[in-house]
Amino acid sequence: MYNIIKRPIITEKNTLHATTLNEYAFEVALDSNRVEIKKAVEKLFGVKVLRVNTLIGRRESRKLGRFPGERKLWKKAIVKLKEGDKFDFVAS
């Protein structure tokens, strides 16, 4: 479970979605699927998950000084919870 969910993604947009739509975003392992993510969130936080949407953030080129490089490849999961459930790490 702890290898599947890496960290919550707390941004202004995700906080708005948490308060209005009851959806939360997490950075997850690249090899995890929707079923594994759903089970991990339900077991770790004790909530009921209705839906899991995933997306893979593409590699982007960037420069550090004069040296070119790339950002890492990562996966994001947007989890919709049952009405009435919520997480404590997002102030709402």
XYZ file of C-alpha atoms in Angstrom:
92
model
C 0.000 0.000 0.000
C 2.709 2.466 0.960
C 4.574 1.672 -2.264
C 1.511 2.463 -4.378
C 0.603 5.897 -2.986
C 3.624 8.188 -2.848
C 2.157 11.532 -1.755
C -0.954 13.701 -1.964
C -0.826 16.523 -4.483
C -2.002 19.658 -2.716
C -2.441 22.609 -5.047
C -4.975 25.405 -5.272
C -6.941 23.580 -7.970
C -6.918 20.253 -6.103
C -8.061 21.969 -2.896
C -10.991 23.486 -4.804
C -11.887 20.053 -6.212
C -11.661 18.541 -2.739
C -14.124 21.050 -1.288
C -16.601 21.121 -4.182
C -16.379 17.726 -5.941
C -14.945 15.541 -3.150
C -12.036 14.527 -5.422
C -8.445 14.179 -4.219
C -5.193 13.806 -6.188
C -2.217 11.577 -5.395
C 1.097 10.804 -6.999
C 1.197 7.025 -7.387
C 3.615 4.371 -8.621
C 3.908 4.077 -12.402
C 3.122 0.360 -12.434
C -0.023 0.597 -10.281
C -3.498 0.218 -11.734
C -6.900 1.622 -10.731
C -7.938 -1.379 -8.650
C -4.708 -1.331 -6.622
C -5.000 2.434 -6.069
C -8.621 2.090 -4.916
C -7.771 -0.681 -2.438
C -4.758 1.227 -1.085
C -6.716 4.458 -0.506
C -9.619 2.614 1.149
C -7.299 0.668 3.445
C -4.962 3.552 4.360
C -7.584 6.223 5.001
C -10.707 4.199 5.847
C -12.936 5.803 3.206
C -15.145 4.511 0.367
C -13.828 5.251 -3.143
C -16.365 5.643 -5.956
C -14.059 6.287 -8.915
C -10.354 6.448 -9.777
C -9.017 8.332 -12.805
C -5.342 8.070 -13.698
C -2.998 9.977 -15.972
C 0.683 9.793 -16.731
C 2.614 13.067 -16.669
C 4.850 13.171 -19.708
C 8.545 13.842 -19.634
C 9.245 17.495 -20.218
C 12.530 18.941 -21.355
C 14.057 21.553 -19.151
C 17.354 23.260 -18.660
C 19.404 23.653 -15.531
C 21.803 26.420 -16.399
C 23.268 25.419 -19.718
C 22.735 21.685 -19.249
C 19.660 20.106 -20.878
C 17.692 17.475 -19.033
C 14.251 15.973 -18.562
C 11.751 15.817 -15.759
C 10.882 12.380 -14.487
C 7.919 10.384 -15.723
C 5.179 10.197 -13.058
C 1.604 9.028 -12.586
C -1.287 10.910 -10.991
C -4.505 9.430 -9.635
C -7.669 11.450 -9.011
C -9.856 9.693 -6.464
C -13.552 10.501 -5.966
C -14.906 9.634 -2.528
C -18.385 8.723 -1.342
C -20.504 11.660 -0.159
C -19.654 12.438 3.459
C -16.120 10.985 3.401
C -13.089 13.278 3.388
C -9.382 13.365 4.185
C -7.820 15.313 7.050
C -4.755 16.577 5.156
C -6.790 19.042 3.026
C -8.207 22.045 4.859
C -11.812 22.508 3.829
